[in-house]
Short mmCIF file of C-alpha atoms in Angstrom, two decimals:
data_model
loop_
_atom_site.label_atom_id
_atom_site.label_comp_id
_atom_site.label_asym_id
_atom_site.label_seq_id
_atom_site.Cartn_x
_atom_site.Cartn_y
_atom_site.Cartn_z
CA UNK A 27 131.56 88.26 126.41
CA UNK A 28 133.42 87.90 123.38
CA UNK A 29 135.18 84.82 121.45
CA UNK A 30 138.59 85.23 123.91
CA UNK A 31 136.69 84.87 126.87
CA UNK A 32 134.59 82.56 125.81
CA UNK A 33 137.17 80.05 124.98
CA UNK A 34 139.01 80.31 128.15
CA UNK A 35 135.83 79.29 129.55
CA UNK A 36 135.80 76.11 127.84
CA UNK A 37 139.29 75.29 128.72
CA UNK A 38 138.68 75.55 131.97
CA UNK A 39 135.53 73.60 132.09
CA UNK A 40 137.72 70.74 130.32
CA UNK A 41 140.26 71.14 133.16
CA UNK A 42 137.75 71.04 135.58
CA UNK A 43 136.21 67.90 134.38
CA UNK A 44 139.87 66.08 133.99
CA UNK A 45 140.84 67.07 136.91
CA UNK A 46 138.01 65.26 138.81
CA UNK A 47 138.15 62.46 136.54
CA UNK A 48 141.25 61.76 137.83
CA UNK A 49 140.76 62.44 141.31
CA UNK A 50 137.63 60.19 141.07
CA UNK A 51 139.54 57.51 139.54
CA UNK A 52 142.44 57.36 142.26
CA UNK A 53 139.78 57.39 145.04
CA UNK A 54 138.14 54.04 143.78
CA UNK A 55 141.00 52.49 142.71
CA UNK A 56 142.91 52.69 146.14
CA UNK A 57 142.56 49.58 148.28
CA UNK A 58 141.64 48.85 152.03
CA UNK A 59 141.64 46.73 155.03
CA UNK A 60 138.74 46.52 157.90
CA UNK A 61 140.51 44.71 160.96
CA UNK A 62 139.15 44.02 164.39
CA UNK A 63 142.25 44.60 167.12
CA UNK A 64 142.93 42.55 169.97
CA UNK A 65 140.91 44.87 172.09
CA UNK A 66 137.43 44.62 169.97
CA UNK A 67 138.34 48.11 168.13
CA UNK A 68 137.85 48.29 164.19
CA UNK A 69 140.33 49.98 162.12
CA UNK A 70 140.46 50.89 158.55
CA UNK A 71 144.06 51.10 156.90
CA UNK A 72 146.00 50.79 153.45
CA UNK A 73 148.02 47.07 154.40
CA UNK A 74 147.05 43.84 155.58
CA UNK A 75 146.12 43.18 159.36
CA UNK A 76 148.56 42.71 161.76
CA UNK A 77 149.41 39.39 163.01
CA UNK A 78 147.50 39.57 166.12
CA UNK A 79 144.11 41.43 164.25
CA UNK A 80 141.64 39.89 162.62
CA UNK A 81 140.45 40.90 158.95
CA UNK A 82 137.09 41.82 158.26
CA UNK A 83 137.01 42.71 154.95
CA UNK A 84 139.97 43.33 151.83
CA UNK A 85 140.15 44.48 148.53
CA UNK A 86 139.13 41.94 146.19
CA UNK A 87 142.39 39.87 145.52
CA UNK A 88 144.37 40.84 147.55
CA UNK A 89 146.78 38.82 149.44
CA UNK A 90 147.67 39.05 152.31
CA UNK A 91 150.93 38.10 154.73
CA UNK A 92 150.14 36.45 157.08
CA UNK A 93 146.56 34.84 155.66
CA UNK A 94 144.00 37.37 155.42
CA UNK A 95 141.01 35.04 157.64
CA UNK A 96 141.81 34.62 161.01
CA UNK A 97 139.51 31.30 162.18
CA UNK A 98 136.00 32.21 162.87
CA UNK A 99 135.91 32.78 167.01
CA UNK A 100 134.13 34.80 169.39
CA UNK A 101 136.28 38.52 169.57
CA UNK A 102 134.99 40.80 172.15
CA UNK A 103 133.40 43.47 169.92
CA UNK A 104 132.06 46.76 172.21
CA UNK A 105 131.84 44.71 175.53
CA UNK A 106 129.72 42.10 173.67
CA UNK A 107 130.85 38.56 172.26
CA UNK A 108 130.67 38.12 168.58
CA UNK A 109 131.16 35.63 166.12
CA UNK A 110 133.94 37.16 163.33
CA UNK A 111 132.37 37.60 159.66
CA UNK A 112 131.99 34.97 157.05
CA UNK A 113 135.53 34.22 155.08
CA UNK A 114 133.46 35.19 151.80
CA UNK A 115 133.72 38.64 152.92
CA UNK A 116 137.35 38.85 152.09
CA UNK A 117 136.63 39.80 148.36
CA UNK A 118 133.71 42.21 149.56
CA UNK A 119 130.50 42.54 148.15
CA UNK A 120 130.11 43.39 144.71
CA UNK A 121 129.30 47.55 144.74
CA UNK A 122 125.61 48.37 142.83
CA UNK A 123 127.01 51.53 141.65
CA UNK A 124 130.47 50.96 140.04
CA UNK A 125 128.71 50.63 136.63
CA UNK A 126 126.93 53.72 136.82
CA UNK A 127 130.18 55.48 138.28
CA UNK A 128 131.95 54.00 135.76
CA UNK A 129 129.42 55.85 132.81
CA UNK A 130 129.52 58.30 134.50
CA UNK A 131 133.76 58.90 134.46
CA UNK A 132 133.47 57.84 130.89
CA UNK A 133 131.23 60.47 129.88
CA UNK A 134 132.69 62.98 131.96
CA UNK A 135 135.78 61.87 129.61
CA UNK A 136 133.87 62.26 126.39
CA UNK A 137 132.72 65.48 127.48
CA UNK A 138 136.17 66.86 127.87
CA UNK A 139 137.51 65.56 125.01
CA UNK A 140 134.48 67.61 123.10
CA UNK A 141 135.01 70.72 124.80
CA UNK A 142 139.16 70.66 124.31
CA UNK A 143 138.11 69.70 120.57
CA UNK A 144 135.77 72.99 120.04
CA UNK A 145 138.39 75.27 121.79
CA UNK A 146 141.06 74.09 119.32
CA UNK A 147 139.18 75.00 116.74
CA UNK A 148 137.58 78.04 118.23
CA UNK A 149 141.73 78.92 117.84
CA UNK A 150 142.51 78.23 114.46
CA UNK A 151 139.46 80.01 113.25
CA UNK A 152 140.14 82.65 115.45
CA UNK A 153 143.72 83.45 113.89
CA UNK A 154 142.47 82.48 110.70
CA UNK A 155 139.95 85.77 110.81
CA UNK A 156 143.20 87.59 112.12
CA UNK A 157 145.77 86.88 109.21
CA UNK A 158 142.31 87.80 107.16
CA UNK A 159 141.67 90.66 108.32
CA UNK A 160 145.25 91.60 108.66
CA UNK A 161 145.89 90.70 105.00
CA UNK A 162 142.98 93.36 103.80
CA UNK A 163 144.79 96.29 106.16
CA UNK A 164 148.13 95.38 104.40
CA UNK A 165 146.35 95.73 101.04
CA UNK A 166 144.61 99.10 101.76
CA UNK A 167 147.61 100.65 103.74
CA UNK A 168 149.57 99.66 100.33
CA UNK A 169 147.30 102.29 98.31
CA UNK A 170 145.38 99.93 96.62
CA UNK A 171 141.68 101.38 95.89
CA UNK A 172 138.60 100.73 97.80
CA UNK A 173 135.62 99.77 95.66
CA UNK A 174 133.36 100.51 97.56
CA UNK A 175 134.08 103.92 98.90
CA UNK A 176 134.92 105.04 95.00
CA UNK A 177 131.48 103.54 93.23
CA UNK A 178 129.93 106.85 92.86
CA UNK A 179 126.52 105.04 92.54
CA UNK A 180 126.57 103.39 95.73
CA UNK A 181 124.28 103.95 98.52
CA UNK A 182 125.57 104.14 101.99
CA UNK A 183 129.01 102.32 101.20
CA UNK A 184 126.80 99.73 100.12
CA UNK A 185 127.82 97.75 97.00
CA UNK A 186 125.68 99.37 94.03
CA UNK A 187 126.12 96.37 91.61
CA UNK A 188 122.33 95.35 91.14
CA UNK A 189 120.51 91.80 91.90
CA UNK A 190 119.60 90.05 89.24
CA UNK A 191 116.14 89.01 88.84
CA UNK A 192 114.26 86.50 86.99
CA UNK A 193 112.73 89.11 84.22
CA UNK A 194 116.06 90.69 83.69
CA UNK A 195 118.75 88.97 80.85
CA UNK A 196 120.95 92.11 80.94
CA UNK A 197 122.86 94.08 83.02
CA UNK A 198 120.46 97.32 84.72
CA UNK A 199 120.12 100.03 82.61
CA UNK A 200 121.72 102.70 83.91
CA UNK A 201 118.59 105.06 85.30
CA UNK A 202 117.92 108.42 85.48
CA UNK A 203 120.41 110.10 88.04
CA UNK A 204 119.00 111.72 91.28
CA UNK A 205 119.20 115.51 91.57
CA UNK A 206 121.31 115.10 94.76
CA UNK A 207 124.78 113.14 94.84
CA UNK A 208 127.74 112.58 92.61
CA UNK A 209 126.05 112.90 89.60
CA UNK A 210 124.08 115.68 89.87
CA UNK A 211 127.49 117.87 89.62
CA UNK A 212 127.87 116.11 86.20
CA UNK A 213 124.73 117.79 84.87
CA UNK A 214 124.21 121.00 83.17
CA UNK A 215 123.42 123.78 85.43
CA UNK A 216 120.07 124.28 83.64
CA UNK A 217 119.01 120.63 84.06
CA UNK A 218 119.96 120.32 87.88
CA UNK A 219 117.55 122.92 88.35
CA UNK A 220 113.90 122.07 89.25
CA UNK A 221 111.26 123.85 87.68
CA UNK A 222 110.21 126.90 88.10
CA UNK A 223 106.29 126.39 87.52
CA UNK A 224 103.75 124.45 87.75
CA UNK A 225 102.41 122.61 84.76
CA UNK A 226 100.82 119.30 83.98
CA UNK A 227 104.36 117.97 82.90
CA UNK A 228 105.78 118.37 85.87
CA UNK A 229 103.26 116.61 87.73
CA UNK A 230 103.07 113.58 85.13
CA UNK A 231 106.63 112.99 85.52
CA UNK A 232 106.12 112.62 89.99
CA UNK A 233 106.47 108.81 90.36
CA UNK A 234 103.72 107.38 92.76
CA UNK A 235 105.08 108.40 96.03
CA UNK A 236 106.31 112.11 94.91
CA UNK A 237 102.22 112.38 93.82
CA UNK A 238 100.96 111.54 97.42
CA UNK A 239 103.25 113.52 99.06
CA UNK A 240 101.88 116.60 96.43
CA UNK A 241 98.20 115.25 97.50
CA UNK A 242 99.09 115.34 101.24
CA UNK A 243 101.23 118.39 101.08
CA UNK A 244 98.45 120.65 98.93
CA UNK A 245 96.42 119.67 102.31
CA UNK A 246 99.33 121.11 104.11
CA UNK A 247 99.40 124.16 102.97
CA UNK A 248 95.50 125.10 103.37
CA UNK A 249 96.89 124.14 107.55
CA UNK A 250 95.04 120.61 107.13
CA UNK A 251 97.17 118.18 109.26
CA UNK A 252 97.72 115.60 106.86
CA UNK A 253 99.99 112.18 106.47
CA UNK A 254 100.85 109.38 104.28
CA UNK A 255 99.22 106.21 105.53
CA UNK A 256 102.59 104.36 105.10
CA UNK A 257 104.14 101.71 102.65
CA UNK A 258 102.40 98.08 102.21
CA UNK A 259 98.79 97.88 102.32
CA UNK A 260 96.44 101.30 103.14
CA UNK A 261 93.35 99.34 102.72
CA UNK A 262 91.93 102.02 100.16
CA UNK A 263 93.48 105.56 101.95
CA UNK A 264 97.03 106.79 100.75
CA UNK A 265 96.15 110.23 102.58
CA UNK A 266 94.83 110.71 106.00
CA UNK A 267 93.72 114.44 106.54
CA UNK A 268 92.62 115.60 110.06
CA UNK A 269 90.24 118.38 111.10
CA UNK A 270 92.37 121.73 111.28
CA UNK A 271 90.28 122.10 114.88
CA UNK A 272 90.67 118.94 116.22
CA UNK A 273 93.94 117.24 114.81
CA UNK A 274 92.95 113.95 116.72
CA UNK A 275 89.58 113.55 113.92
CA UNK A 276 89.91 112.39 110.53
CA UNK A 277 88.28 115.21 108.12
CA UNK A 278 88.91 113.40 105.23
CA UNK A 279 90.56 110.57 103.20
CA UNK A 280 92.28 110.37 100.17
CA UNK A 281 93.61 107.67 97.02
CA UNK A 282 95.71 108.61 94.57
CA UNK A 283 96.58 106.99 91.56
CA UNK A 284 99.59 108.60 89.28
CA UNK A 285 98.39 105.93 86.26
CA UNK A 286 99.57 107.92 82.55
CA UNK A 287 97.04 106.78 80.81
CA UNK A 288 94.46 104.20 81.99
CA UNK A 289 91.16 105.90 83.97
CA UNK A 290 90.64 104.72 87.34
CA UNK A 291 87.61 102.46 87.27
CA UNK A 292 84.88 102.35 89.86
CA UNK A 293 86.23 99.44 91.79
CA UNK A 294 88.45 101.33 92.94
CA UNK A 295 86.58 104.41 93.48
CA UNK A 296 83.95 102.14 95.30
CA UNK A 297 87.00 101.00 97.95
CA UNK A 298 87.33 104.63 98.78
CA UNK A 299 83.90 105.06 99.51
CA UNK A 300 84.31 102.03 102.25
CA UNK A 301 87.11 103.59 103.53
CA UNK A 302 85.78 106.74 104.62
CA UNK A 303 82.72 105.28 106.77
CA UNK A 304 85.56 102.84 108.49
CA UNK A 305 87.66 105.94 109.14
CA UNK A 306 84.57 107.72 110.23
CA UNK A 307 85.48 110.37 107.96
CA UNK A 308 82.87 113.47 106.11
CA UNK A 309 84.72 113.37 103.13
CA UNK A 310 86.75 111.31 100.72
CA UNK A 311 89.48 112.55 98.22
CA UNK A 312 90.32 109.99 94.83
CA UNK A 313 93.30 112.20 92.76
CA UNK A 314 93.36 110.23 89.46
CA UNK A 315 95.76 111.52 87.23
CA UNK A 316 94.76 110.18 84.26
CA UNK A 317 91.08 110.42 84.77
CA UNK A 318 88.15 108.62 86.01
CA UNK A 319 85.84 106.38 83.87
CA UNK A 320 82.04 107.27 83.32
CA UNK A 321 81.28 104.65 85.88
CA UNK A 322 83.08 106.05 88.56
CA UNK A 323 81.75 109.09 88.19
CA UNK A 324 78.44 108.11 88.05
CA UNK A 325 78.89 106.28 91.57
CA UNK A 326 80.71 109.50 92.89
CA UNK A 327 77.71 112.19 91.91
CA UNK A 328 75.58 112.90 94.94
CA UNK A 329 77.83 111.39 97.65
CA UNK A 330 80.49 113.31 99.69
CA UNK A 331 83.66 112.24 97.40
CA UNK A 332 84.87 113.60 95.35
CA UNK A 333 86.94 112.99 92.03
CA UNK A 334 90.11 114.96 90.96
CA UNK A 335 91.84 114.10 88.14
CA UNK A 336 95.65 115.98 87.51
CA UNK A 337 94.21 118.96 85.54
CA UNK A 338 91.80 119.82 88.32
CA UNK A 339 94.84 119.33 90.95
CA UNK A 340 96.89 121.94 88.65
CA UNK A 341 94.18 124.10 89.16
CA UNK A 342 94.07 123.86 93.10
CA UNK A 343 97.42 124.30 93.22
CA UNK A 344 97.80 127.39 91.21
CA UNK A 345 95.03 128.90 93.38
CA UNK A 346 97.14 128.67 96.09
CA UNK A 347 99.10 131.90 96.75
CA UNK A 348 102.38 132.68 95.57
CA UNK A 349 104.92 131.77 98.78
CA UNK A 350 102.88 128.36 99.04
CA UNK A 351 103.12 127.38 95.67
CA UNK A 352 106.71 127.74 95.64
CA UNK A 353 107.32 126.11 99.17
CA UNK A 354 104.86 123.54 97.59
CA UNK A 355 106.92 122.89 94.23
CA UNK A 356 110.87 123.19 96.22
CA UNK A 357 109.05 120.14 98.62
CA UNK A 358 108.32 117.85 95.63
CA UNK A 359 110.64 118.41 93.08
CA UNK A 360 113.40 117.45 96.12
CA UNK A 361 115.95 115.05 95.34
CA UNK A 362 114.88 112.36 92.95
CA UNK A 363 111.17 112.67 92.26
CA UNK A 364 110.68 110.59 89.00
CA UNK A 365 112.26 107.50 89.87
CA UNK A 366 109.75 104.82 91.03
CA UNK A 367 109.95 103.86 95.12
CA UNK A 368 109.33 100.39 96.13
CA UNK A 369 106.18 100.13 97.50
CA UNK A 370 107.00 97.19 99.75
CA UNK A 371 110.62 98.40 101.08
CA UNK A 372 110.57 101.87 100.88
CA UNK A 373 113.16 102.54 98.52
CA UNK A 374 114.29 103.70 94.70
CA UNK A 375 114.19 101.40 92.56
CA UNK A 376 116.59 100.90 89.36
CA UNK A 377 115.44 100.32 85.92
CA UNK A 378 116.26 96.88 84.21
CA UNK A 379 116.35 95.45 81.14
CA UNK A 380 113.78 93.00 80.08
CA UNK A 381 114.45 89.73 78.42
CA UNK A 382 113.27 87.91 75.00
CA UNK A 383 111.26 91.12 73.59
CA UNK A 384 109.84 92.32 76.83
CA UNK A 385 109.74 96.08 77.79
CA UNK A 386 112.00 97.51 80.63
CA UNK A 387 110.61 98.15 84.00
CA UNK A 388 111.39 98.73 87.01
CA UNK A 389 112.63 96.68 89.69
CA UNK A 390 114.08 96.83 93.72
CA UNK A 391 117.36 95.61 94.52
CA UNK A 392 115.67 93.51 97.29
CA UNK A 393 113.18 92.41 95.60
CA UNK A 394 113.52 88.48 96.87
CA UNK A 395 112.89 89.46 100.74
CA UNK A 396 110.28 92.47 99.85
CA UNK A 397 108.30 90.69 96.91
CA UNK A 398 107.75 93.58 95.24
CA UNK A 399 106.31 93.11 92.20
CA UNK A 400 108.16 94.97 88.53
CA UNK A 401 106.85 98.16 87.60
CA UNK A 402 106.27 98.90 83.81
CA UNK A 403 107.81 102.31 82.59
CA UNK A 404 105.95 105.05 81.78
CA UNK A 405 104.99 105.60 77.99
#
């Protein structure tokens, strides 16, 4: 139901309430007399009783001509003799429901007035909105450029102006443009091309999510169905690797850390080992781009727990066939593979300028809703 239909329904209800109130008021204000004729039959009429009739009841304050009350005498009513009612019945007995009926009538009237006021406000709002939309259409048809459509950095037609956050003192610094989109055509041809060979520098340039995808796709190339655990809390597991003979069974679980300089400690390795038992997997794999501490390697020794550094991962990739390497390279380097992805809402983050001498960082435009924390830039 649109706004127009709602407005029509409100007006109809208001008119119905007003009509009911008017009819009720008219019915309660109409006076009538109850008379007994010479033949003993009772009758009600909207005028005073005739001279030969006896008045049984009359409206309060009514003046009868001739007098509305006859002397109390025995008259024959329905074949029996009965005395006429006392003269006090001329004024009529008070109606006990009259106060309630009066309140109801007033309530209906107030309700009708409120509904009419709401309908009038809606009419004004609709007219103002229509006038505003018409003005926008006229400006667009007159040749005024559309800022949203002309901004090459906007995403799906949304405004590209970033949301300022408390860590920021200056407008957003331009981040590295994505390989796809309007900015791609402005780059030189050699810069727009993906790297032709695998090397450790390429792996270190991958953002954290693309690094997880690399570990996942590596196992897919080896014939093991693998998938990411998804955004949010992962319970110490980033990649789930299924058994190639039974896809419904988890063969191995993997955790991926693309830290640039800090080695992975023993606490993270212990968490992965516990997650292995939770998923009932046979093997646990920890991919640490910057390596592991001696305590972490000592903990993994003698267990079905493999610690794989960035250099070791590169060696495993180079052991694949040439077509598999090329396919994996094209998949991992598609689009913007260096700008970090927000861990909470899974969108690309933007580079922010730190204030008070603090270093720049990566921030999410939706940080007020998703609650994501800033990610420091790699040194």
